[in-house]
Amino acid sequence: FRGWARGQTMIRKRMPDKAKARSMIEAAELEINFIRRLEPTRESGATIIRGIYENFRMLGDALLLINGKEAIGQDHHTQMINELFKLKVNTSRPIQVLNNLKAIRNNINYRGYIPTIQDVEDVLSIADACFKPILEAVRKELGD
């Protein structure tokens, strides 16, 4: 990639892959349903938050695949989440709260932050408010 600075993220064109996108959508739905059944505790908090973040990220990646795009580079997760912001969805919380979810997940992964029960409850609230409408919007983009 000429002219591509190290650490930079970019979106490149690729062949749309609806089969892979469909699989990612299904996996995200299965996993979030499992995560929602976990009891929010100090011990399970990081796992719950990471899992919820990862499922939103997979929906963003699926959306990129549907549209024949791929995020590459050091911060490609941000591009995947940002793709979700382009959706026209009605949620009880603004979908920009996914930036807060990404920040807390980064604190857990890279700074050793131990989330509080309140953090976990807030992230579960984000999932309850946003996941299903975003899931349905991504499915609509897929054409299913």
CSV table of N, CA and C in Angstrom, one decimal, residues 55-143:
chain,number,residue,atom,x,y,z
A,55,ASN,N,-19.5,-8.0,19.4
A,55,ASN,CA,-20.7,-8.3,18.6
A,55,ASN,C,-21.1,-7.1,17.8
A,56,PHE,N,-21.0,-5.9,18.3
A,56,PHE,CA,-21.3,-4.7,17.5
A,56,PHE,C,-20.2,-4.6,16.4
A,57,ARG,N,-19.0,-4.9,16.8
A,57,ARG,CA,-17.9,-4.7,15.8
A,57,ARG,C,-18.1,-5.7,14.6
A,58,MET,N,-18.6,-6.9,14.9
A,58,MET,CA,-18.9,-7.9,13.9
A,58,MET,C,-20.0,-7.4,13.0
A,59,LEU,N,-21.0,-6.7,13.5
A,59,LEU,CA,-22.1,-6.2,12.7
A,59,LEU,C,-21.5,-5.1,11.8
A,60,GLY,N,-20.6,-4.3,12.3
A,60,GLY,CA,-20.0,-3.3,11.4
A,60,GLY,C,-19.1,-3.9,10.3
A,61,ASP,N,-18.4,-5.0,10.7
A,61,ASP,CA,-17.6,-5.7,9.7
A,61,ASP,C,-18.5,-6.3,8.6
A,62,ALA,N,-19.6,-6.9,9.0
A,62,ALA,CA,-20.6,-7.5,8.1
A,62,ALA,C,-21.1,-6.4,7.1
A,63,LEU,N,-21.4,-5.2,7.7
A,63,LEU,CA,-21.9,-4.1,6.8
A,63,LEU,C,-20.9,-3.7,5.8
A,64,LEU,N,-19.6,-3.7,6.2
A,64,LEU,CA,-18.5,-3.4,5.2
A,64,LEU,C,-18.5,-4.5,4.1
A,65,LEU,N,-18.6,-5.7,4.5
A,65,LEU,CA,-18.5,-6.8,3.6
A,65,LEU,C,-19.7,-6.8,2.6
A,66,ILE,N,-20.9,-6.5,3.1
A,66,ILE,CA,-22.0,-6.3,2.2
A,66,ILE,C,-21.8,-5.3,1.2
A,67,ASN,N,-21.1,-4.2,1.5
A,67,ASN,CA,-20.9,-3.1,0.6
A,67,ASN,C,-19.6,-3.2,-0.1
A,68,GLY,N,-19.0,-4.3,-0.1
A,68,GLY,CA,-17.7,-4.5,-0.8
A,68,GLY,C,-16.6,-3.7,-0.3
A,69,LYS,N,-16.4,-3.6,1.0
A,69,LYS,CA,-15.4,-2.9,1.6
A,69,LYS,C,-14.7,-3.7,2.7
A,70,GLU,N,-13.5,-3.3,3.1
A,70,GLU,CA,-12.8,-3.9,4.1
A,70,GLU,C,-11.9,-2.9,4.9
A,71,ALA,N,-12.0,-2.9,6.2
A,71,ALA,CA,-11.2,-2.0,7.0
A,71,ALA,C,-9.9,-2.7,7.3
A,72,ILE,N,-8.8,-2.0,7.0
A,72,ILE,CA,-7.4,-2.5,7.3
A,72,ILE,C,-6.6,-1.5,8.0
A,73,GLY,N,-5.7,-2.0,8.8
A,73,GLY,CA,-4.8,-1.1,9.5
A,73,GLY,C,-4.9,-1.3,11.0
A,74,GLN,N,-4.1,-0.5,11.7
A,74,GLN,CA,-4.0,-0.7,13.2
A,74,GLN,C,-5.3,-0.5,13.9
A,75,ASP,N,-6.1,0.5,13.5
A,75,ASP,CA,-7.4,0.8,14.2
A,75,ASP,C,-8.6,0.5,13.4
A,76,HIS,N,-8.5,-0.7,12.7
A,76,HIS,CA,-9.6,-1.1,11.8
A,76,HIS,C,-10.9,-1.3,12.6
A,77,HIS,N,-10.9,-1.6,13.9
A,77,HIS,CA,-12.1,-1.7,14.7
A,77,HIS,C,-12.9,-0.4,14.7
A,78,THR,N,-12.3,0.7,14.7
A,78,THR,CA,-13.0,2.0,14.7
A,78,THR,C,-13.8,2.2,13.4
A,79,GLN,N,-13.2,1.8,12.3
A,79,GLN,CA,-13.9,1.9,11.0
A,79,GLN,C,-15.1,1.0,11.0
A,80,MET,N,-15.0,-0.2,11.6
A,80,MET,CA,-16.1,-1.1,11.7
A,80,MET,C,-17.3,-0.5,12.5
A,81,ILE,N,-17.0,0.0,13.6
A,81,ILE,CA,-18.0,0.7,14.5
A,81,ILE,C,-18.5,1.9,13.8
A,82,ASN,N,-17.7,2.7,13.2
A,82,ASN,CA,-18.1,3.9,12.5
A,82,ASN,C,-19.1,3.6,11.3
A,83,GLU,N,-19.0,2.4,10.7
A,83,GLU,CA,-19.9,2.0,9.7
A,83,GLU,C,-21.3,1.9,10.2
A,84,LEU,N,-21.5,1.5,11.4
A,84,LEU,CA,-22.8,1.4,12.0
A,84,LEU,C,-23.5,2.8,12.2
A,85,PHE,N,-22.7,3.8,12.4
A,85,PHE,CA,-23.2,5.2,12.5
A,85,PHE,C,-23.9,5.7,11.3
A,86,LYS,N,-23.7,5.0,10.1
A,86,LYS,CA,-24.3,5.4,8.9
A,86,LYS,C,-25.7,4.9,8.7
A,87,LEU,N,-26.0,3.9,9.6
A,87,LEU,CA,-27.4,3.3,9.5
A,87,LEU,C,-28.4,4.3,10.0
A,88,LYS,N,-29.6,4.2,9.4
A,88,LYS,CA,-30.8,4.9,9.8
A,88,LYS,C,-31.6,4.0,10.7
A,89,VAL,N,-31.3,4.1,12.0
A,89,VAL,CA,-32.0,3.2,13.0
A,89,VAL,C,-32.6,4.1,14.1
A,90,ASN,N,-33.7,3.6,14.6
A,90,ASN,CA,-34.4,4.2,15.8
A,90,ASN,C,-34.0,3.4,17.0
A,91,THR,N,-33.3,4.0,17.9
A,91,THR,CA,-32.9,3.3,19.2
A,91,THR,C,-33.3,4.2,20.4
A,92,SER,N,-33.4,3.6,21.5
A,92,SER,CA,-33.8,4.4,22.7
A,92,SER,C,-32.6,5.2,23.3
A,93,ARG,N,-31.4,4.8,22.8
A,93,ARG,CA,-30.1,5.6,23.1
A,93,ARG,C,-29.4,5.8,21.8
A,94,PRO,N,-28.8,7.0,21.7
A,94,PRO,CA,-28.1,7.3,20.4
A,94,PRO,C,-27.0,6.2,20.1
A,95,ILE,N,-26.9,5.8,18.9
A,95,ILE,CA,-25.9,4.7,18.6
A,95,ILE,C,-24.4,5.3,18.8
A,96,GLN,N,-24.3,6.5,18.9
A,96,GLN,CA,-22.9,7.1,19.2
A,96,GLN,C,-22.4,6.6,20.6
A,97,VAL,N,-23.3,6.1,21.4
A,97,VAL,CA,-22.8,5.5,22.7
A,97,VAL,C,-21.9,4.3,22.5
A,98,LEU,N,-21.8,3.8,21.2
A,98,LEU,CA,-20.9,2.7,20.9
A,98,LEU,C,-19.4,3.2,21.1
A,99,ASN,N,-19.2,4.5,20.9
A,99,ASN,CA,-17.9,5.1,21.2
A,99,ASN,C,-17.5,4.9,22.7
A,100,ASN,N,-18.5,5.1,23.6
A,100,ASN,CA,-18.2,4.9,25.0
A,100,ASN,C,-17.9,3.4,25.3
A,101,LEU,N,-18.7,2.5,24.6
A,101,LEU,CA,-18.4,1.1,24.7
A,101,LEU,C,-17.0,0.7,24.3
A,102,LYS,N,-16.6,1.3,23.2
A,102,LYS,CA,-15.2,1.0,22.7
A,102,LYS,C,-14.2,1.6,23.7
A,103,ALA,N,-14.4,2.7,24.3
A,103,ALA,CA,-13.5,3.3,25.2
A,103,ALA,C,-13.3,2.4,26.4
A,104,ILE,N,-14.4,1.9,27.0
A,104,ILE,CA,-14.4,1.1,28.2
A,104,ILE,C,-13.7,-0.2,27.8
A,105,ARG,N,-14.0,-0.8,26.7
A,105,ARG,CA,-13.4,-2.0,26.3
A,105,ARG,C,-11.9,-1.8,26.1
A,106,ASN,N,-11.4,-0.7,25.5
A,106,ASN,CA,-10.0,-0.4,25.4
A,106,ASN,C,-9.4,-0.3,26.8
A,107,ASN,N,-10.0,0.4,27.7
A,107,ASN,CA,-9.5,0.5,29.1
A,107,ASN,C,-9.3,-0.9,29.7
A,108,ILE,N,-10.2,-1.8,29.5
A,108,ILE,CA,-10.1,-3.1,30.0
A,108,ILE,C,-9.0,-3.9,29.4
A,109,ASN,N,-8.9,-3.8,28.0
A,109,ASN,CA,-7.9,-4.6,27.3
A,109,ASN,C,-6.5,-4.0,27.5
A,110,TYR,N,-6.3,-2.7,27.5
A,110,TYR,CA,-5.0,-2.1,27.4
A,110,TYR,C,-4.5,-1.4,28.6
A,111,ARG,N,-5.4,-1.2,29.6
A,111,ARG,CA,-5.0,-0.5,30.8
A,111,ARG,C,-5.3,-1.2,32.1
A,112,GLY,N,-5.8,-2.5,31.9
A,112,GLY,CA,-6.1,-3.3,33.1
A,112,GLY,C,-7.2,-2.8,33.9
A,113,TYR,N,-8.1,-2.0,33.3
A,113,TYR,CA,-9.3,-1.5,34.1
A,113,TYR,C,-10.2,-2.7,34.4
A,114,ILE,N,-10.7,-2.7,35.7
A,114,ILE,CA,-11.7,-3.7,36.1
A,114,ILE,C,-13.0,-2.9,36.2
A,115,PRO,N,-13.9,-3.3,35.3
A,115,PRO,CA,-15.2,-2.6,35.3
A,115,PRO,C,-16.0,-2.8,36.5
A,116,THR,N,-16.8,-1.8,36.9
A,116,THR,CA,-17.7,-1.8,38.0
A,116,THR,C,-19.0,-2.5,37.6
A,117,ILE,N,-19.8,-2.9,38.5
A,117,ILE,CA,-21.1,-3.4,38.2
A,117,ILE,C,-21.9,-2.3,37.4
A,118,GLN,N,-21.7,-1.1,37.8
A,118,GLN,CA,-22.4,0.0,37.1
A,118,GLN,C,-22.0,0.1,35.6
A,119,ASP,N,-20.7,-0.1,35.4
A,119,ASP,CA,-20.2,-0.1,34.0
A,119,ASP,C,-20.9,-1.2,33.2
A,120,VAL,N,-20.9,-2.4,33.8
A,120,VAL,CA,-21.5,-3.6,33.1
A,120,VAL,C,-23.0,-3.3,32.9
A,121,GLU,N,-23.7,-2.8,33.9
A,121,GLU,CA,-25.1,-2.5,33.7
A,121,GLU,C,-25.3,-1.5,32.6
A,122,ASP,N,-24.5,-0.5,32.5
A,122,ASP,CA,-24.6,0.5,31.4
A,122,ASP,C,-24.3,-0.1,30.0
A,123,VAL,N,-23.3,-1.0,29.9
A,123,VAL,CA,-23.1,-1.6,28.7
A,123,VAL,C,-24.2,-2.6,28.3
A,124,LEU,N,-24.8,-3.2,29.3
A,124,LEU,CA,-26.0,-4.1,29.0
A,124,LEU,C,-27.1,-3.2,28.5
A,125,SER,N,-27.3,-2.0,29.1
A,125,SER,CA,-28.3,-1.1,28.6
A,125,SER,C,-28.1,-0.7,27.2
A,126,ILE,N,-26.8,-0.4,26.8
A,126,ILE,CA,-26.5,-0.1,25.4
A,126,ILE,C,-26.9,-1.2,24.5
A,127,ALA,N,-26.5,-2.4,24.9
A,127,ALA,CA,-26.9,-3.6,24.1
A,127,ALA,C,-28.4,-3.7,24.0
A,128,ASP,N,-29.1,-3.6,25.1
A,128,ASP,CA,-30.6,-3.7,25.0
A,128,ASP,C,-31.2,-2.6,24.1
A,129,ALA,N,-30.6,-1.4,24.2
A,129,ALA,CA,-31.2,-0.3,23.4
A,129,ALA,C,-30.8,-0.3,21.9
A,130,CYS,N,-29.7,-0.8,21.6
A,130,CYS,CA,-29.1,-0.7,20.2
A,130,CYS,C,-28.9,-1.9,19.4
A,131,PHE,N,-28.7,-3.0,20.1
A,131,PHE,CA,-28.2,-4.2,19.3
A,131,PHE,C,-29.3,-4.7,18.3
A,132,LYS,N,-30.5,-4.9,18.8
A,132,LYS,CA,-31.5,-5.4,17.9
A,132,LYS,C,-31.9,-4.5,16.7
A,133,PRO,N,-32.1,-3.2,16.9
A,133,PRO,CA,-32.3,-2.3,15.8
A,133,PRO,C,-31.2,-2.3,14.8
A,134,ILE,N,-29.9,-2.3,15.3
A,134,ILE,CA,-28.8,-2.3,14.4
A,134,ILE,C,-28.7,-3.7,13.7
A,135,LEU,N,-28.9,-4.8,14.4
A,135,LEU,CA,-29.0,-6.1,13.7
A,135,LEU,C,-30.0,-6.1,12.6
A,136,GLU,N,-31.2,-5.6,12.8
A,136,GLU,CA,-32.2,-5.6,11.8
A,136,GLU,C,-31.8,-4.7,10.6
A,137,ALA,N,-31.2,-3.6,10.9
A,137,ALA,CA,-30.8,-2.7,9.8
A,137,ALA,C,-29.7,-3.3,9.0
A,138,VAL,N,-28.8,-4.1,9.6
A,138,VAL,CA,-27.7,-4.7,8.9
A,138,VAL,C,-28.3,-5.9,8.0
A,139,ARG,N,-29.3,-6.6,8.6
A,139,ARG,CA,-30.0,-7.7,7.9
A,139,ARG,C,-30.7,-7.1,6.6
A,140,LYS,N,-31.3,-5.9,6.8
A,140,LYS,CA,-32.0,-5.2,5.7
A,140,LYS,C,-31.0,-4.9,4.6
A,141,GLU,N,-29.8,-4.4,5.0
A,141,GLU,CA,-28.8,-4.1,4.0
A,141,GLU,C,-28.3,-5.4,3.3
A,142,LEU,N,-28.3,-6.5,4.0
A,142,LEU,CA,-28.0,-7.8,3.4
A,142,LEU,C,-29.0,-8.2,2.4
A,143,GLY,N,-30.3,-7.8,2.6
A,143,GLY,CA,-31.3,-8.2,1.7
A,143,GLY,C,-32.1,-9.4,2.2
